mmCIF file with all atom_site columns, C-alpha atoms in Angstrom:
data_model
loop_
_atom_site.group_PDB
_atom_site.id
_atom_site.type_symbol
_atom_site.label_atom_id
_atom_site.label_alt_id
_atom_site.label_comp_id
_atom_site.label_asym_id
_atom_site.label_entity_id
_atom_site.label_seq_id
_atom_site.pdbx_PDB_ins_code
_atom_site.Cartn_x
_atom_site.Cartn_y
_atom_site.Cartn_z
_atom_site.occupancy
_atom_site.B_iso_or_equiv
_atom_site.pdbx_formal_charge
_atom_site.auth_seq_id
_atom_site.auth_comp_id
_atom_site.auth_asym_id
_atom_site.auth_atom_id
_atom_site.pdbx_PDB_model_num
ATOM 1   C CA . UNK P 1 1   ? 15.587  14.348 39.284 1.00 0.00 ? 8   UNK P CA 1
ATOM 2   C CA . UNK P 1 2   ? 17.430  17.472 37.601 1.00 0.00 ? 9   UNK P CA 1
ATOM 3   C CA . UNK P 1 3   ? 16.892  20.647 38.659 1.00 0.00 ? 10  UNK P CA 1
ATOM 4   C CA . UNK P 1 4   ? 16.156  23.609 36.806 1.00 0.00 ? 11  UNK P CA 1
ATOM 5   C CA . UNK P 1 5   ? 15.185  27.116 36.566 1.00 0.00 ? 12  UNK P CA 1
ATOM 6   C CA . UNK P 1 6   ? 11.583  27.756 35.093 1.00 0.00 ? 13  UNK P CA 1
ATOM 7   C CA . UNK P 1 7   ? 11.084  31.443 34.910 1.00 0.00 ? 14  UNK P CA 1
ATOM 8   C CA . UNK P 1 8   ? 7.739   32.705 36.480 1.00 0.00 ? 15  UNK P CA 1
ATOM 9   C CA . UNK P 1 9   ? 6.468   34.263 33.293 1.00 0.00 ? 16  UNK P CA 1
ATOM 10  C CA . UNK P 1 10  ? 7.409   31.254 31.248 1.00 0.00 ? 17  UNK P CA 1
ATOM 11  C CA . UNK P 1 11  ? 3.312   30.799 29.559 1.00 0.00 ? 18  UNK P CA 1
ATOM 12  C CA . UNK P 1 12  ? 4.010   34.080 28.122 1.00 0.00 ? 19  UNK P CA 1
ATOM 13  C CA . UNK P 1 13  ? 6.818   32.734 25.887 1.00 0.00 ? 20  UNK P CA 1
ATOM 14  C CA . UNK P 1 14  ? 4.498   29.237 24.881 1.00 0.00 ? 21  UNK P CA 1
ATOM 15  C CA . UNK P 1 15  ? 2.445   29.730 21.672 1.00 0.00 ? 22  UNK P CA 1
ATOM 16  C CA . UNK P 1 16  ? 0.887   26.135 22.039 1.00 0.00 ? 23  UNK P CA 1
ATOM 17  C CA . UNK P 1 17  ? 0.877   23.534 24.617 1.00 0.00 ? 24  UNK P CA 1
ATOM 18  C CA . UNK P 1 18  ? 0.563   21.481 27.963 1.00 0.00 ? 25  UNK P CA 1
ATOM 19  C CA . UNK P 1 19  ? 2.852   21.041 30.917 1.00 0.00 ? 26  UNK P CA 1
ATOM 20  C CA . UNK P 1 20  ? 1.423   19.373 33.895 1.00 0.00 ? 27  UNK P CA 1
ATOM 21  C CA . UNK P 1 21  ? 3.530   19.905 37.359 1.00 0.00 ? 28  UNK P CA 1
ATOM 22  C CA . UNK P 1 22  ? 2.905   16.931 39.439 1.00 0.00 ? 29  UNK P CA 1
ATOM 23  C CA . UNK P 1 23  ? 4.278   15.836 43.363 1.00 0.00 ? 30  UNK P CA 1
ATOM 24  C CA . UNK P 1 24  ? 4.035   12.707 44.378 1.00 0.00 ? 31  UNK P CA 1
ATOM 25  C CA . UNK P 1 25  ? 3.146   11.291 41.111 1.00 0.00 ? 32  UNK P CA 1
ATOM 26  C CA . UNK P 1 26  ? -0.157  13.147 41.269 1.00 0.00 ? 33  UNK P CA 1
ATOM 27  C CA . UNK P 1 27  ? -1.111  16.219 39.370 1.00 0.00 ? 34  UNK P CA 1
ATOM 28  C CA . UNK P 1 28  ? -0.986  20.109 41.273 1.00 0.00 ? 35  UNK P CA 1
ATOM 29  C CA . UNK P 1 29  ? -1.279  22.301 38.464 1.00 0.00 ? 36  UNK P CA 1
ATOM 30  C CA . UNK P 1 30  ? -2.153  21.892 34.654 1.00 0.00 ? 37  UNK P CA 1
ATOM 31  C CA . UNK P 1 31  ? -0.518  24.842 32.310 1.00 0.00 ? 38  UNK P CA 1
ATOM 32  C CA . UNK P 1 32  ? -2.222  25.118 28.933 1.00 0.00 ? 39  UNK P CA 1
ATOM 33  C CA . UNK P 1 33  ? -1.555  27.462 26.235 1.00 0.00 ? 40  UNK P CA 1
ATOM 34  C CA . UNK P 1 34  ? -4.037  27.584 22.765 1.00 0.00 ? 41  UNK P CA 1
ATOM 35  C CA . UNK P 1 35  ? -2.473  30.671 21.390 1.00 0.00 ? 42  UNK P CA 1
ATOM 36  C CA . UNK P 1 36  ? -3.090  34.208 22.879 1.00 0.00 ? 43  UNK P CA 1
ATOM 37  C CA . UNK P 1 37  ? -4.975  32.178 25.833 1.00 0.00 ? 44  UNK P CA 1
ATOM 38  C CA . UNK P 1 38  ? -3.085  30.554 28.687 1.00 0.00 ? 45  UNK P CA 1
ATOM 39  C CA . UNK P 1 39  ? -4.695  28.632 31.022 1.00 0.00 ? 46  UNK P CA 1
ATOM 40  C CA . UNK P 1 40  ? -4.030  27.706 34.347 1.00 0.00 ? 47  UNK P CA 1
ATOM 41  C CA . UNK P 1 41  ? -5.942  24.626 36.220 1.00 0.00 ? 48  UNK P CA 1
ATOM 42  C CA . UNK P 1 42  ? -4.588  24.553 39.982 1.00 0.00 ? 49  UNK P CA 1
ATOM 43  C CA . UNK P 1 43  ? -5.891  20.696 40.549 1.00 0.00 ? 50  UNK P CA 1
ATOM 44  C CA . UNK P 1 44  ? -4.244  20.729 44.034 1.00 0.00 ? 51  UNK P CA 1
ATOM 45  C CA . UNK P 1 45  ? -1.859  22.676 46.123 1.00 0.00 ? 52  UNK P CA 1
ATOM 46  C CA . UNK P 1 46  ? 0.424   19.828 47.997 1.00 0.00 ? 53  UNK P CA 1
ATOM 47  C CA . UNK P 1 47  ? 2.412   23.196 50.390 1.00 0.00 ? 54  UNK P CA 1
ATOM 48  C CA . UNK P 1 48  ? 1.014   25.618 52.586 1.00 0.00 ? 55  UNK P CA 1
ATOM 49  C CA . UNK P 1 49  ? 1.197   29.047 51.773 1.00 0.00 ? 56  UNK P CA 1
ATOM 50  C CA . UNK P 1 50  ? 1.533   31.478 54.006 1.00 0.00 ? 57  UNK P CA 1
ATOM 51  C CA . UNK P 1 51  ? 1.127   35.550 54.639 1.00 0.00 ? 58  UNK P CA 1
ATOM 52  C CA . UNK P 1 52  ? -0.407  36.147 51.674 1.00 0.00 ? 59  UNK P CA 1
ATOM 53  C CA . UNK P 1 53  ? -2.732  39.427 50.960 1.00 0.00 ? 60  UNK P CA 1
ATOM 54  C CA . UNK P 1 54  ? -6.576  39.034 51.481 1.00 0.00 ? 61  UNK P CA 1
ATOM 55  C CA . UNK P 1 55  ? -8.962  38.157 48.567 1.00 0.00 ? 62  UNK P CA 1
ATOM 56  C CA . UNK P 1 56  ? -10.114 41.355 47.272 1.00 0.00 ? 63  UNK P CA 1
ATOM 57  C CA . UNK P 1 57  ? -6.374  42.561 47.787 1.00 0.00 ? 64  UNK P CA 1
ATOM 58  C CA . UNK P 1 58  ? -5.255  40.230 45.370 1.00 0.00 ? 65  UNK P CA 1
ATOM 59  C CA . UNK P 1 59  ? -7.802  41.190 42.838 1.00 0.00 ? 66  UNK P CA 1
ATOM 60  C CA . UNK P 1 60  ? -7.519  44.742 43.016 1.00 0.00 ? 67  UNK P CA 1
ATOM 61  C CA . UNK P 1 61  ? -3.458  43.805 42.305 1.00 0.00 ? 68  UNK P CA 1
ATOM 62  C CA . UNK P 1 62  ? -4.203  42.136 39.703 1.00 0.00 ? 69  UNK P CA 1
ATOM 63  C CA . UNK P 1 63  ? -5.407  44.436 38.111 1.00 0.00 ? 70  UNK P CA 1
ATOM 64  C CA . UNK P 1 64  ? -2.386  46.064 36.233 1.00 0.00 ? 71  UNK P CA 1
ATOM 65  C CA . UNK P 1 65  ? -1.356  42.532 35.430 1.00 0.00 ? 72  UNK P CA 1
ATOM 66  C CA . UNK P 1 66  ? -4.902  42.348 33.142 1.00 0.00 ? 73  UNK P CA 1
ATOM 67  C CA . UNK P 1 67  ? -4.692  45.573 31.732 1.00 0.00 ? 74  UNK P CA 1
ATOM 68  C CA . UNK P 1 68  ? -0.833  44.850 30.648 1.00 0.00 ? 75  UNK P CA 1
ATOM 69  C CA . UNK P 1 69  ? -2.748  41.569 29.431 1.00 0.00 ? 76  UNK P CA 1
ATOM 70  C CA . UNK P 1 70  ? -4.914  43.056 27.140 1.00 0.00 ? 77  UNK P CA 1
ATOM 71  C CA . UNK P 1 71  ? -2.809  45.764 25.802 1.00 0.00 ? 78  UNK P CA 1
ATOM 72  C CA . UNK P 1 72  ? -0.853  42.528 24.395 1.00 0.00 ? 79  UNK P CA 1
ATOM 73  C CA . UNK P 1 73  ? -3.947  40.941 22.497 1.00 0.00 ? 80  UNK P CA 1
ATOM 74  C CA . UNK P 1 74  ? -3.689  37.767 25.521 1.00 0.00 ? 81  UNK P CA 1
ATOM 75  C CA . UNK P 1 75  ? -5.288  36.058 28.271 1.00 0.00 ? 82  UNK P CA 1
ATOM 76  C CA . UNK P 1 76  ? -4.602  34.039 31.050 1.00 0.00 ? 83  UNK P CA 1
ATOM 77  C CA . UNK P 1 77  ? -7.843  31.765 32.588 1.00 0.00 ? 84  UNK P CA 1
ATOM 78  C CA . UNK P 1 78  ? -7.356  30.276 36.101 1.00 0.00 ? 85  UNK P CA 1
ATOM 79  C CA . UNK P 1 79  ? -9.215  27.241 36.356 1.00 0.00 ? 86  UNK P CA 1
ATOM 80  C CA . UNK P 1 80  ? -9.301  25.161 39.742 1.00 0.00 ? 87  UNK P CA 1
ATOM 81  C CA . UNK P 1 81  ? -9.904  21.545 40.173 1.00 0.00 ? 88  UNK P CA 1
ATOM 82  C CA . UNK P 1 82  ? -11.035 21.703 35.969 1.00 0.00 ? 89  UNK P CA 1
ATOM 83  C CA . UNK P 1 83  ? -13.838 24.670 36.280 1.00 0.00 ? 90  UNK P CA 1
ATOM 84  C CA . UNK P 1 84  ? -12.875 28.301 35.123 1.00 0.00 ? 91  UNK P CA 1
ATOM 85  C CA . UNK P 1 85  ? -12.762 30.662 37.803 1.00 0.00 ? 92  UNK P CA 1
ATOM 86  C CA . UNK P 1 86  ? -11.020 33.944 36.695 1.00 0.00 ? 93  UNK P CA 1
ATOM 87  C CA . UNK P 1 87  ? -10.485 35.221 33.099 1.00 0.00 ? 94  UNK P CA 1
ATOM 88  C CA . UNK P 1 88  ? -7.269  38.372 33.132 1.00 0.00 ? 95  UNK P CA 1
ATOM 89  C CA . UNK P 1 89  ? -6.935  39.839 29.841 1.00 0.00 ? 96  UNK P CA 1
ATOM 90  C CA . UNK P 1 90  ? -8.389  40.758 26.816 1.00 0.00 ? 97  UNK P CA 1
ATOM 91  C CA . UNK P 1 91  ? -11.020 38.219 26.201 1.00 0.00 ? 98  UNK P CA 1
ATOM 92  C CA . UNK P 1 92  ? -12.601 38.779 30.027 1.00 0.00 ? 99  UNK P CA 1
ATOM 93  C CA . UNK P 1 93  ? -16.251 40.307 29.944 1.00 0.00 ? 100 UNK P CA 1
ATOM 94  C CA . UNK P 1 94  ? -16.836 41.318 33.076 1.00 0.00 ? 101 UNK P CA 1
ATOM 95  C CA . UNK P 1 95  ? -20.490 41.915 34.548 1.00 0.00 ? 102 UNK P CA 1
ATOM 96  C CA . UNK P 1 96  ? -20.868 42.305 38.562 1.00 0.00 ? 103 UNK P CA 1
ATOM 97  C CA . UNK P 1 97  ? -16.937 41.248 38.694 1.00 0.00 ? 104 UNK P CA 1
ATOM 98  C CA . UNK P 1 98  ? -16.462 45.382 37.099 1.00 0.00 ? 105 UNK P CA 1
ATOM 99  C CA . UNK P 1 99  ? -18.048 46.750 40.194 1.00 0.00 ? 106 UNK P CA 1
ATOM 100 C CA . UNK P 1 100 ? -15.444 44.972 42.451 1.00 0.00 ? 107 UNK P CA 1
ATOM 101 C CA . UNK P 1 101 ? -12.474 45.280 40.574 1.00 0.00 ? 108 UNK P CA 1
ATOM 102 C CA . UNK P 1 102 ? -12.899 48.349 38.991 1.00 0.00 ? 109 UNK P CA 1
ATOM 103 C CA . UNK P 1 103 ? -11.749 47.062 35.526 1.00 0.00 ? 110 UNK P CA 1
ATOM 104 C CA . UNK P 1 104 ? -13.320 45.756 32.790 1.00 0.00 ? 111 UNK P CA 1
ATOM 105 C CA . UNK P 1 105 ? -9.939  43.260 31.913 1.00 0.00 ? 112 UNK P CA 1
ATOM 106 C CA . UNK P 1 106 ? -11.238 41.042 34.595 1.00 0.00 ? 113 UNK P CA 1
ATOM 107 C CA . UNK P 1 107 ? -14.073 38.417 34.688 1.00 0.00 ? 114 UNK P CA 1
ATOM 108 C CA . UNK P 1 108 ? -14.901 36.653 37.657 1.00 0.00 ? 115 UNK P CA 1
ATOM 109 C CA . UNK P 1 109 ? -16.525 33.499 36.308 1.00 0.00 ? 116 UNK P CA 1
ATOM 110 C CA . UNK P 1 110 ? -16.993 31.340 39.706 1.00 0.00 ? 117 UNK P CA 1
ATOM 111 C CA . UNK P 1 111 ? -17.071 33.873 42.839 1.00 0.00 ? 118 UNK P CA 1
ATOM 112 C CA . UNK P 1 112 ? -16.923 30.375 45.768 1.00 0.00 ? 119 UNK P CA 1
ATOM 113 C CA . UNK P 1 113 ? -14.151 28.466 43.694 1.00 0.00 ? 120 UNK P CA 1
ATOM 114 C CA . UNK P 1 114 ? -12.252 31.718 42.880 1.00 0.00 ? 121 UNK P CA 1
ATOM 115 C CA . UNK P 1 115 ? -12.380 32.507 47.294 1.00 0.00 ? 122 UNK P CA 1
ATOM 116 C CA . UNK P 1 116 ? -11.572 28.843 47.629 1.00 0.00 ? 123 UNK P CA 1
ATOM 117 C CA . UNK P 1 117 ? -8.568  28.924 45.156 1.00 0.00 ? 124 UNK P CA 1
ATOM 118 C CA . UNK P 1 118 ? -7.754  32.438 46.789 1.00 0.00 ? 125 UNK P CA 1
ATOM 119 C CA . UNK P 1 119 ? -7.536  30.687 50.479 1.00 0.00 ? 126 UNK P CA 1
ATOM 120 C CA . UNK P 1 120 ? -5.286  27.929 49.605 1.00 0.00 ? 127 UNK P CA 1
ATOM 121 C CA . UNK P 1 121 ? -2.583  31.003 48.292 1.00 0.00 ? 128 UNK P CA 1
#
């Protein structure tokens, strides 16, 4: 296997496209990209992953990252296991997810997958 590099903001740079990341043969995480919308579909996380801030920690973070998001016309949609959970960016319409996060650039879609997905990271 050759190694390589692979930039953490690499979707940002993909116009149109999949890349699936796989570990022992089997398939962890699906990256799509259909033009201003990326979408990631965490299938399974083979590593455990450790001291990482609490649920609504992480939203409230991630915040900025959907406001810089939508100030650049794009969108990134978390999926997990195949069923969207999160929607950052400019096509996210958030209802009850507003009161929460306190921005209206992020869209909670499934509230038990998205704490699942959040408790594996």
């Amino acid at each position: 296997m050759k190694n390589f590099d692979l930039p953490a903001n690499f979707l940002s740079y993909l116009d149109n496209g999949k890349l699936t990341v796989t570990c022992d043969g089997e398939p962890t995480i699906n990256f799509r990209v259909d033009g201003s919308t990326k979408i990631i579909d965490v299938i399974d996380i083979p590593i455990e992953i450790t001291k990482m801030p609490g649920f609504l920690k992480q939203l409230s973070e991630a915040k900025e990252l959907a406001k810089d998001l939508a100030k650049k016309k794009t969108t990134i949609e978390v999926h997990f296991k195949g069923e969207p959970v999160l929607k950052l960016g400019e096509k996210a319409n958030p209802k009850l997810a507003k009161i929460v996060t306190r921005s209206s650039d992020i869209e909670i879609t499934d509230i038990r997958k998205l704490k699942k997905l959040s408790d594996v990271f």
